[in-house]
Coordinates of C-alpha atoms and ligand atoms in Angstrom, one line a residue:
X333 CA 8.8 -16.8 -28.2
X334 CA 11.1 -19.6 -26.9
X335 CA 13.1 -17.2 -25.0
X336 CA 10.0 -16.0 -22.8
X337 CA 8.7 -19.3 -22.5
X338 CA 11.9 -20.7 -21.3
X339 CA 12.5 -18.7 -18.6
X340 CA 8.8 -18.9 -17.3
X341 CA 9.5 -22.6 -17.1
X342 CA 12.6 -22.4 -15.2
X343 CA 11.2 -20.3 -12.9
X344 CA 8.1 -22.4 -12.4
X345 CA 10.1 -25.6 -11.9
X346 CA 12.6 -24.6 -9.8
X347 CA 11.3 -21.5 -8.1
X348 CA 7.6 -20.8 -5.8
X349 CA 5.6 -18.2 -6.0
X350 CA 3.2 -16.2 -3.5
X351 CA -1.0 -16.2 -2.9
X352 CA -1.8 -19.0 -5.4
X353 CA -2.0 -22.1 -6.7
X354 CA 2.1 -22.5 -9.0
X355 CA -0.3 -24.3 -11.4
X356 CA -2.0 -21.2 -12.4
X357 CA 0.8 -19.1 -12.4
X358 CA 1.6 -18.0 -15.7
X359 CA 4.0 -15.3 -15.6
X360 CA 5.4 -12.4 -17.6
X361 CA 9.1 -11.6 -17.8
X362 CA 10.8 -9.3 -16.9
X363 CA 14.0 -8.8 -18.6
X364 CA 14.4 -4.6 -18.4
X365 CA 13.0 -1.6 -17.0
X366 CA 13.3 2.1 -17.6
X367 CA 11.2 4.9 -16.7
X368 CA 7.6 3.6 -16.3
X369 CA 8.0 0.6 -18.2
X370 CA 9.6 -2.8 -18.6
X371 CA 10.1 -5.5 -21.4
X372 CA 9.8 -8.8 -21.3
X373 CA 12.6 -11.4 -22.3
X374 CA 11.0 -11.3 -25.9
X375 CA 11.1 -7.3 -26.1
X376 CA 7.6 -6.8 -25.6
X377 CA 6.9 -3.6 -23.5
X378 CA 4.6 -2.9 -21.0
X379 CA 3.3 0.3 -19.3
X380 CA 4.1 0.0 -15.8
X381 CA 0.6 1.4 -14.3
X382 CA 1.1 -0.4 -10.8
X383 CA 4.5 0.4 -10.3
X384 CA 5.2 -3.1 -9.6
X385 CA 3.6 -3.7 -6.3
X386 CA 3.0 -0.1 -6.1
X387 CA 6.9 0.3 -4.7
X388 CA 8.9 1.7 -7.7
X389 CA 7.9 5.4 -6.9
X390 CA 10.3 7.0 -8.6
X391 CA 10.6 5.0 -11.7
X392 CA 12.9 2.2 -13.1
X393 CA 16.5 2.9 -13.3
X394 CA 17.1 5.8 -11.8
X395 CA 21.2 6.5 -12.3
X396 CA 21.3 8.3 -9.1
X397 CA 20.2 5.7 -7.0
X398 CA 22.3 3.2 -8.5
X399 CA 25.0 5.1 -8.3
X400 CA 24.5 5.9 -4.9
X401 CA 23.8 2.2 -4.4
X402 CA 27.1 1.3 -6.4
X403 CA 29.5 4.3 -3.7
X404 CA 28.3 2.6 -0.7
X405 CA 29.1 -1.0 -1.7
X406 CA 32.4 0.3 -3.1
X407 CA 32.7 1.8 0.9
X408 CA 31.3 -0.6 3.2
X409 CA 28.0 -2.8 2.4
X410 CA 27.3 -4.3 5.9
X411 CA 27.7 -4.0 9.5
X412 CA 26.5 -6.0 11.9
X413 CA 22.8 -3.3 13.5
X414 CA 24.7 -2.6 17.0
X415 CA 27.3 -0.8 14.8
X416 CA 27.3 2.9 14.3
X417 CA 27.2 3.4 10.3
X418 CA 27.3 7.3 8.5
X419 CA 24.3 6.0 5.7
X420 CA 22.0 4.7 9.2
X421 CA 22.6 8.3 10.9
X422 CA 22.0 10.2 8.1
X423 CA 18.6 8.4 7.0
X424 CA 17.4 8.4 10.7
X425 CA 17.7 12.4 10.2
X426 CA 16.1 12.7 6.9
X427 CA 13.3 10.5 8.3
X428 CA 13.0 12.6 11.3
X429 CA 12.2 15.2 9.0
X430 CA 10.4 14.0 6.6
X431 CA 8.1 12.2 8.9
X432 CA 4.9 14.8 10.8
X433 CA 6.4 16.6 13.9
X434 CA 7.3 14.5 16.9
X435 CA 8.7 11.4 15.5
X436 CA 12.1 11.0 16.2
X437 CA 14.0 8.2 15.9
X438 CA 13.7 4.8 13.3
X439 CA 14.0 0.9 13.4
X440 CA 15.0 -0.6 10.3
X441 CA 13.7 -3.6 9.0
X442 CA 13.7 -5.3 5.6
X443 CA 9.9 -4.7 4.2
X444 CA 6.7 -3.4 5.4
X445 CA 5.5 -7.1 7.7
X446 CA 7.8 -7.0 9.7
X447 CA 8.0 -3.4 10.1
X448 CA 4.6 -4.3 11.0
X449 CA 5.7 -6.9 13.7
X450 CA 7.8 -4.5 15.0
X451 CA 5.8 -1.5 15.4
X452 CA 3.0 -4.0 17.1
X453 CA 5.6 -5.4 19.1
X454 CA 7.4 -1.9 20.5
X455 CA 3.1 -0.5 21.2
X456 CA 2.7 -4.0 23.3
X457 CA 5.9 -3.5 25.0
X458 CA 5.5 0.4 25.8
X459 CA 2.1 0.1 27.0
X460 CA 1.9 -3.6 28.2
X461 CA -1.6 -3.6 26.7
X462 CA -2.0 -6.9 24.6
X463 CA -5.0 -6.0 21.6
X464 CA -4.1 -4.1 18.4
X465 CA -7.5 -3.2 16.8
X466 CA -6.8 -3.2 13.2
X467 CA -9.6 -3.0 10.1
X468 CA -11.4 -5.8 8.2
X469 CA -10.4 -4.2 4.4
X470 CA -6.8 -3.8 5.3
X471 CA -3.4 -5.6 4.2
X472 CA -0.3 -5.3 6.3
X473 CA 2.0 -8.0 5.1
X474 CA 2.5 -11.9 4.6
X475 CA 4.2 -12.7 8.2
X476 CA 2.3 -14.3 11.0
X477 CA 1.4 -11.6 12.9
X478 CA 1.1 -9.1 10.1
X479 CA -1.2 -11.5 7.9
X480 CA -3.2 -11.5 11.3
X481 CA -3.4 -7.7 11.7
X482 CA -4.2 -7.5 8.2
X483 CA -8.3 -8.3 7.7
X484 CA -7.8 -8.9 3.5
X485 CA -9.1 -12.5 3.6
X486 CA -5.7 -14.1 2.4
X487 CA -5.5 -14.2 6.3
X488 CA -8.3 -16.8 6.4
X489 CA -5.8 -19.1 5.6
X490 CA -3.8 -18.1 8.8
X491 CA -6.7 -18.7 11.1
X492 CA -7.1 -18.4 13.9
X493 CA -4.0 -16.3 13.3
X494 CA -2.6 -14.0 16.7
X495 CA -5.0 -14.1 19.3
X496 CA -4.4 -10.5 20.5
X497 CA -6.3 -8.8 17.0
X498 CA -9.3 -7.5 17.2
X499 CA -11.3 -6.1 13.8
X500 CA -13.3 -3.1 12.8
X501 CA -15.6 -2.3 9.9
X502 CA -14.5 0.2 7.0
X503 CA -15.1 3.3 5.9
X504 CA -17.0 1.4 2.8
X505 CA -19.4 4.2 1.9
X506 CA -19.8 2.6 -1.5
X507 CA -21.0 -1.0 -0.1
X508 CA -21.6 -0.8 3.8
X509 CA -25.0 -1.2 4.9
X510 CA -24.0 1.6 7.3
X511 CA -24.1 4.3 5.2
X512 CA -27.1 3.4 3.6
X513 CA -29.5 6.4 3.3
X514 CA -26.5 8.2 5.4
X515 CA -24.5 11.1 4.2
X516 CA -21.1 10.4 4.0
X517 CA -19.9 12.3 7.1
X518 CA -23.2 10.5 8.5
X519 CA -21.9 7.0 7.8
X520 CA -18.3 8.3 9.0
X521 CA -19.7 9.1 12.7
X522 CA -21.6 6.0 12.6
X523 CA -18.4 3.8 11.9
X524 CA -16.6 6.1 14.4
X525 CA -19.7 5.0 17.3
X526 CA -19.2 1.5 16.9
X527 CA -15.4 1.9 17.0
X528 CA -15.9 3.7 20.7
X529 CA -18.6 0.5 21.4
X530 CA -16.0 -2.3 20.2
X531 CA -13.5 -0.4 22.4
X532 CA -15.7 -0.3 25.8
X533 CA -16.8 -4.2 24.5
X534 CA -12.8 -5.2 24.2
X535 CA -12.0 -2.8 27.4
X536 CA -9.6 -0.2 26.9
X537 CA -6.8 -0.9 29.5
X538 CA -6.6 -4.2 27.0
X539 CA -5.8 -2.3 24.2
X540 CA -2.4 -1.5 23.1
X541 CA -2.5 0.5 19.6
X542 CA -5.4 1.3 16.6
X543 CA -3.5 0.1 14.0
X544 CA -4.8 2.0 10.1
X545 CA -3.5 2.3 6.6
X546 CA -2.7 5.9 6.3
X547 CA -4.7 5.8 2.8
X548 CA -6.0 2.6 2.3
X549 CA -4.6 0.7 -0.9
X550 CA -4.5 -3.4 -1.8
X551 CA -8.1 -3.5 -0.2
X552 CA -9.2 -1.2 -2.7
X553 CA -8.7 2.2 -1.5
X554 CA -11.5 2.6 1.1
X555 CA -10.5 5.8 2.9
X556 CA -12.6 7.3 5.9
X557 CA -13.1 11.3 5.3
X558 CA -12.4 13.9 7.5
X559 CA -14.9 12.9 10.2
X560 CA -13.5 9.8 10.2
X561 CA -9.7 10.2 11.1
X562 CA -10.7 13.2 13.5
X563 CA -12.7 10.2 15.2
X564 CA -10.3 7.7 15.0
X565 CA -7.8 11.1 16.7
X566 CA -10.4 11.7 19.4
X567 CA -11.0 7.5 20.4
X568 CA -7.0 7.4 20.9
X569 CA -6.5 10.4 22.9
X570 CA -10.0 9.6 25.0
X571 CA -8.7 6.0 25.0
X572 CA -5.1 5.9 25.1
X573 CA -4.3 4.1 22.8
X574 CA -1.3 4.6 20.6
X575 CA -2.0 5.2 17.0
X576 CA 0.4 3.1 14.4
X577 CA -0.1 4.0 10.7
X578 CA 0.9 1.7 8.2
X579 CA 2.3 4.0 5.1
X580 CA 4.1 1.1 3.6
X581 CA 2.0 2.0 0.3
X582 CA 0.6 5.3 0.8
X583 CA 4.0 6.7 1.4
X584 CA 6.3 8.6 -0.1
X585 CA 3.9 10.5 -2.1
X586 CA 2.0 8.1 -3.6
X587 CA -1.6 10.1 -3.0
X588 CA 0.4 13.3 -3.3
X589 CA 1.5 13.8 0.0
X590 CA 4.7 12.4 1.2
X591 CA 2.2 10.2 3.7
X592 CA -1.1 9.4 3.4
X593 CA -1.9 10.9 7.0
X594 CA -0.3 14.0 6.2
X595 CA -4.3 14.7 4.7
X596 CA -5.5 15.2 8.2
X597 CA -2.7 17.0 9.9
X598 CA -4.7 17.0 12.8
X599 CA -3.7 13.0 13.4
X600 CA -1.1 12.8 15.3
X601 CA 0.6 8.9 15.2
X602 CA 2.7 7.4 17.3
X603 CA 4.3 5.3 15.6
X604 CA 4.9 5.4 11.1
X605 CA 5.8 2.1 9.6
X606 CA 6.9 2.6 6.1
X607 CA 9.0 0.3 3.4
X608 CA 8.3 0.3 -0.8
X609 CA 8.8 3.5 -1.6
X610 CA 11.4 4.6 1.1
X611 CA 13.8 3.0 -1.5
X612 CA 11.6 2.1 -4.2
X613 CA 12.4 -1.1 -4.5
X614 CA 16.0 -0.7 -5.0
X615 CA 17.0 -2.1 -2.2
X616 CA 15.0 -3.9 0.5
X617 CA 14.3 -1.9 3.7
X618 CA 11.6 -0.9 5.8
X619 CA 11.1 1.2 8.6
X620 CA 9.2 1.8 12.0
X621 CA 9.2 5.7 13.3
X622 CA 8.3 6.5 17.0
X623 CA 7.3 9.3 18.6
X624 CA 9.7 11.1 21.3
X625 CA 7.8 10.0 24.1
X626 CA 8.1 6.0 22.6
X627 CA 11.6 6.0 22.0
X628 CA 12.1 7.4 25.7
X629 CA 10.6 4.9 27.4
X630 CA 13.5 2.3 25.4
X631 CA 16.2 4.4 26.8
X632 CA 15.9 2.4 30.1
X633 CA 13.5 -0.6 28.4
X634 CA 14.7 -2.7 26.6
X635 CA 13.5 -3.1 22.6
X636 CA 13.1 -6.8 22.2
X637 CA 13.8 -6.8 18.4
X638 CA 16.7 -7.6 15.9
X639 CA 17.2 -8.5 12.7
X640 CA 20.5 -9.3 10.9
X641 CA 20.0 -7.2 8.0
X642 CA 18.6 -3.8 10.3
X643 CA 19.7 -0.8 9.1
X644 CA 21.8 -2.3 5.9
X645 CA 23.7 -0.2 4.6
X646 CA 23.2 -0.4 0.9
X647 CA 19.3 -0.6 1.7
X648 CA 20.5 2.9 3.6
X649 CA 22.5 4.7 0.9
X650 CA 19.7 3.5 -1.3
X651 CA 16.7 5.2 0.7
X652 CA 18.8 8.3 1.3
X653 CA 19.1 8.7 -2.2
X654 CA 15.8 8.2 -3.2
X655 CA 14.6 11.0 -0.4
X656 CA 17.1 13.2 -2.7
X657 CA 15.0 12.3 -6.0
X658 CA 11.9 12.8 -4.4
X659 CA 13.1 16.2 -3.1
X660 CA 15.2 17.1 -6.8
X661 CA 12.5 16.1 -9.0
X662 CA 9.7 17.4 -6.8
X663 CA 8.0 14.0 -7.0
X664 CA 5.5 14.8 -4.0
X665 CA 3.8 17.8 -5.9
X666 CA 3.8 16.2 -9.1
X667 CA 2.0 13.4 -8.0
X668 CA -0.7 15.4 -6.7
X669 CA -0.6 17.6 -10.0
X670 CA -0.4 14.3 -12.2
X671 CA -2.8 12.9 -10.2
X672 CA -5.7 15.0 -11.2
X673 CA -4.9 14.3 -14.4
X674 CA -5.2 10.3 -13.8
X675 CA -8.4 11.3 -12.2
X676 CA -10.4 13.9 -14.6
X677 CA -9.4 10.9 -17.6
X678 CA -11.0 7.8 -15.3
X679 CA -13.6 10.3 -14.6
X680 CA -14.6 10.6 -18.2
X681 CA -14.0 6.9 -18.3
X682 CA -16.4 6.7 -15.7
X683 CA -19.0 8.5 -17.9
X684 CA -18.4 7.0 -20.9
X685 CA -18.9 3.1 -19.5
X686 CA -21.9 2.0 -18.0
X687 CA -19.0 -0.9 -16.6
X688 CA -17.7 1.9 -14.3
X689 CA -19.1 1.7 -10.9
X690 CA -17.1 3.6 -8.8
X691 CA -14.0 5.7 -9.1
X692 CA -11.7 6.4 -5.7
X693 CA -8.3 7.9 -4.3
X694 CA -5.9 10.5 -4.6
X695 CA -2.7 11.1 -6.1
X696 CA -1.6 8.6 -8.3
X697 CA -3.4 6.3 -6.6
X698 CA -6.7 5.1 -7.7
X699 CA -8.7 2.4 -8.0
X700 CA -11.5 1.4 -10.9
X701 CA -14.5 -0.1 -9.3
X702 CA -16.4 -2.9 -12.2
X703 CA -20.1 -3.9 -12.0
X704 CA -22.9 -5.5 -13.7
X705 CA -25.3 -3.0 -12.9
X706 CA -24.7 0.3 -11.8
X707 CA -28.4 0.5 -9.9
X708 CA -27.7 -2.7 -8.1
X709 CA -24.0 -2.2 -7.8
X710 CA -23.2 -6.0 -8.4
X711 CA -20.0 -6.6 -8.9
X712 CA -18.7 -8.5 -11.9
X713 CA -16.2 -10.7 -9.3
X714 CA -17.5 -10.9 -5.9
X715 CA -15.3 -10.5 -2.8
X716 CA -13.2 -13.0 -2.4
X717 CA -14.0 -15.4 -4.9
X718 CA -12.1 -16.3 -8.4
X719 CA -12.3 -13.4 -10.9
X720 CA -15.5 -14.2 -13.2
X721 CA -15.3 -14.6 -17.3
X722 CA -15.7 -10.4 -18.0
X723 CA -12.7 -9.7 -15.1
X724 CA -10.3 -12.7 -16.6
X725 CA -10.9 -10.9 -20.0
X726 CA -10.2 -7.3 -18.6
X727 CA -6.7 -8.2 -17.1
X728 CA -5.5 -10.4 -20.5
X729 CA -7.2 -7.4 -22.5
X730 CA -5.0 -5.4 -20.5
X731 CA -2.2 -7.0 -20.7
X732 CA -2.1 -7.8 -24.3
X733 CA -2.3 -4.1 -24.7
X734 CA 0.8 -3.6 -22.5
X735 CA 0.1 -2.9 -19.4
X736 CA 1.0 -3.9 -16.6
X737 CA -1.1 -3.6 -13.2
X738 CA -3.3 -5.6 -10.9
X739 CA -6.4 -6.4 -11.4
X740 CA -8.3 -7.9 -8.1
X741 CA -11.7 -9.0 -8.3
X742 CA -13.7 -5.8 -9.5
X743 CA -11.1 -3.6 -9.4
X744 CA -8.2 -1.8 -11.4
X745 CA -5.7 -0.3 -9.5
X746 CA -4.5 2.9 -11.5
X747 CA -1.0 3.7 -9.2
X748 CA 1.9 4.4 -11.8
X749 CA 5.3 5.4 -10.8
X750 CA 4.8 9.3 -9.9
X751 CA 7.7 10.0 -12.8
X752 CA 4.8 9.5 -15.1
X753 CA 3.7 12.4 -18.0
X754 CA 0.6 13.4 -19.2
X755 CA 1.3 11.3 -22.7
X756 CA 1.8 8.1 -20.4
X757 CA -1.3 9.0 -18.7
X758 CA -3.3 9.0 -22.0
X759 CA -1.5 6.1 -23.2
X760 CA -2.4 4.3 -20.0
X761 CA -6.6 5.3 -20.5
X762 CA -6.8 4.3 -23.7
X763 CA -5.6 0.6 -22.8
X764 CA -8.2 1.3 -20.2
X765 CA -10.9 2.8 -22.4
X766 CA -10.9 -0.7 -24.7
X767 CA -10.6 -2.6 -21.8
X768 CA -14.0 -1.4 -20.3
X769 CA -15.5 -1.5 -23.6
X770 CA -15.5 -5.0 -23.2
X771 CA -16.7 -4.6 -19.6
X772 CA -19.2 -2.9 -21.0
X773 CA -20.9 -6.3 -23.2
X774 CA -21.6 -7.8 -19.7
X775 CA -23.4 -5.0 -17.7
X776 CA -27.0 -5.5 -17.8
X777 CA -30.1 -2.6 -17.2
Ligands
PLP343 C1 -0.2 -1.2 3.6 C2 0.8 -2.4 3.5 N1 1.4 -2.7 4.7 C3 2.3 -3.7 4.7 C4 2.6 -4.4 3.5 C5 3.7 -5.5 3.6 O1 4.8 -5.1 3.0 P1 5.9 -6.1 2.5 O2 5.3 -6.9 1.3 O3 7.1 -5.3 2.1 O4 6.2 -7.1 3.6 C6 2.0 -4.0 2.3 C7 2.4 -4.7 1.1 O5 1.7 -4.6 0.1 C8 1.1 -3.0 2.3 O6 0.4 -2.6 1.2

């Protein structure tokens, strides 16, 4: 054990780490990775079922990325962004075509915040509106402005945060009061309503951009249906208001499209911001996509942004060569196809555990809902408090078993690489299936 244990304590004393307290951090290692799993410095393995922060799409060592990765350093690994570099050109194309029609041309950044930043900044600039409506259950990244876009309450230790943010409800159907005794497409228009009064309220010549996860994720995958995002479409274009969509976890085929908005290809946005899986994690690197019409208006404006590190080019090479593995290995599809597998086992999870509240997503992207009581639909860790005794036990249950994957309040986050096979699927549920079992000692009725 000494060898695990050591490093933890290194890393605790000399190192920080992110959204809470370094006395209760009590991590796992991390000394190798390979396919869907890693293994810690001791050799214990663990399924990877979150793909880290749901980022390593394609899978741990991959030679072809890193090999790609190793060329380009060999060749050139940085030029300052105002230099005209052969891995930037050629990922500005592929991104141009992987992207929905009308998107043209990219600014690189180094994650998914301040991709965020940007994309706020360039709809502010272009329209010289000031408010970016964004949504209550939604997480777009640890900087200022993005923590204050973002409504997950880890912003409510940013408050009052950006001034210019104003928030709408969600698309909850399992928990908002609004689609109580609604139909889904019911609560859907209802949600849509108020978003048209909040807009009149807030005044639309004030509003720059609606700002929306193209398939909601970290806030626990609550996604509007189809009445929903043609509402949100019809609000912009009776509004004007730009339409930014945040893909940096739905994309790259993570809900078995290659974005999340690519599910209602009657959306048209204006701007895509993008980052995890557009290298996996290989390489830092995110990405802001603009329409034709937005990257006109900078040919004689000028785009007040920079970064050192836009548009490295070993973050380049590395995101060009995953678009190639996504492409090769057909990763897209097969997350869709693998993805009703994950789905038709949590569904018989679902039946078999009175602990199972709720089941949502697409893809290989899903999310277990945990209550006490399926009538009353209490959770067994309310919103935004510390996890409760039967959560705590889940995620160490979990983990003992080897796997690997977040575990937020009452929820488990089912979103492995999209590499994954049908035998890593069933080894995955049945880590699951004891997992709820002891979920299932605490439900009451
Ligand atoms: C939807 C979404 N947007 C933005 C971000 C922020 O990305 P990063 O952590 O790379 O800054 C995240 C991170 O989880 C995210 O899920």
């Amino acid at each position: 054990m000494v060898k695990h244990v050591e490093l933890a304590r290194r890393n605790k004393q000399f190192t920080l780490t992110s959204w809470q307290t370094q006395n209760g951090w009590r991590p796992v290692s991390m000394a190798r990775a390979d396919d869907v799993y890693f293994w810690d410095a001791n050799g214990k393995r663990y399924l990877d079922w979150s793909s880290q922060l749901v980022n390593v799409n394609i899978g741990h060592n991959n030679q072809q990325v890193i090999e790609a990765i190793q060329a380009q350093a060999a060749k050139l690994t940085y030029a300052m962004p105002s230099l005209a570099t052969e891995p930037r050109a050629r990922l500005g194309e592929l991104l141009a075509e992987i992207t929905p029609d009308g998107l043209t041309k990219s600014f690189f950044t180094l994650g998914g915040a301040d991709a965020i930043e940007n994309a706020m900044k360039i709809a502010r600039l272009v329209t010289g509106r000031q408010k970016i409506l964004t949504r209550y259950r939604a997480y777009h990244g640890g900087t200022f402005g993005a923590m204050s876009a973002g409504g997950d309450p880890r912003r409510l230790a940013n408050e009052p945060g950006v001034p210019w943010i104003v928030r709408l409800h969600d698309p909850y159907a399992y928990r908002s009061p609004l689609y109580d005794g609604r139909t889904r497409d019911e609560g859907d228009q209802a949600l849509i309503d108020q978003m048209a009064e909040t807009i009149e309220y807030e005044g639309a010549d004030n509003i720059a951009a609606v700002l929306l996860e193209g398939y909601s994720g970290t806030s626990g995958i609550i996604q509007g249906e189809e009445v929903y995002w043609r509402g949100v479409q019809q609000l912009c274009d009776q509004y004007g208001l730009l339409l930014i969509i945040d893909e940096v976890m739905s994309g790259y085929g993570r809900t078995g499209k290659w974005f999340g908005v690519n599910h209602y290809p009657w959306v048209k946005p204006d701007i895509i911001v993008m980052a995890k899986g557009l290298t996996s994690g290989y390489v830092p690197l995110g990405a802001v996509v603009v329409s034709e019409q937005i990257a006109a208006h900078f040919e004689e404006n000028v785009l007040w942004a920079g970064l050192t590190y836009s548009a490295h080019a070993l973050a380049c090479a590395a995101a060009i060569a995953n678009i190639q593995v996504y492409r090769q290995q057909d990763l897209i599809e097969r997350s869709a196809k693998m993805g009703q597998v994950l789905r038709a086992g949590l569904v018989a999870l679902a039946e078999k555990h009175p602990s199972v509240g709720d089941i949502r997503g697409t893809g290989l992207h899903q999310v277990i809902e945990l209550v006490k009581n399926r009538d009353s639909r209490e959770p067994f860790s309310p919103f935004n408090q510390p996890m409760t005794e039967p959560m705590q036990k889940v995620a160490a249950l979990l983990l003992a078993n080897g796997m690997s994957t977040f575990v937020k309040w009452n929820w488990i986050f089912c979103t492995p690489p999209l590499i994954i096979n049908e035998a890593q699927i069933e080894e995955g549920l049945s880590i699951i299936d004891k997992a709820l079992m002891l979920a299932d000692a605490y439900t009451e009725g």
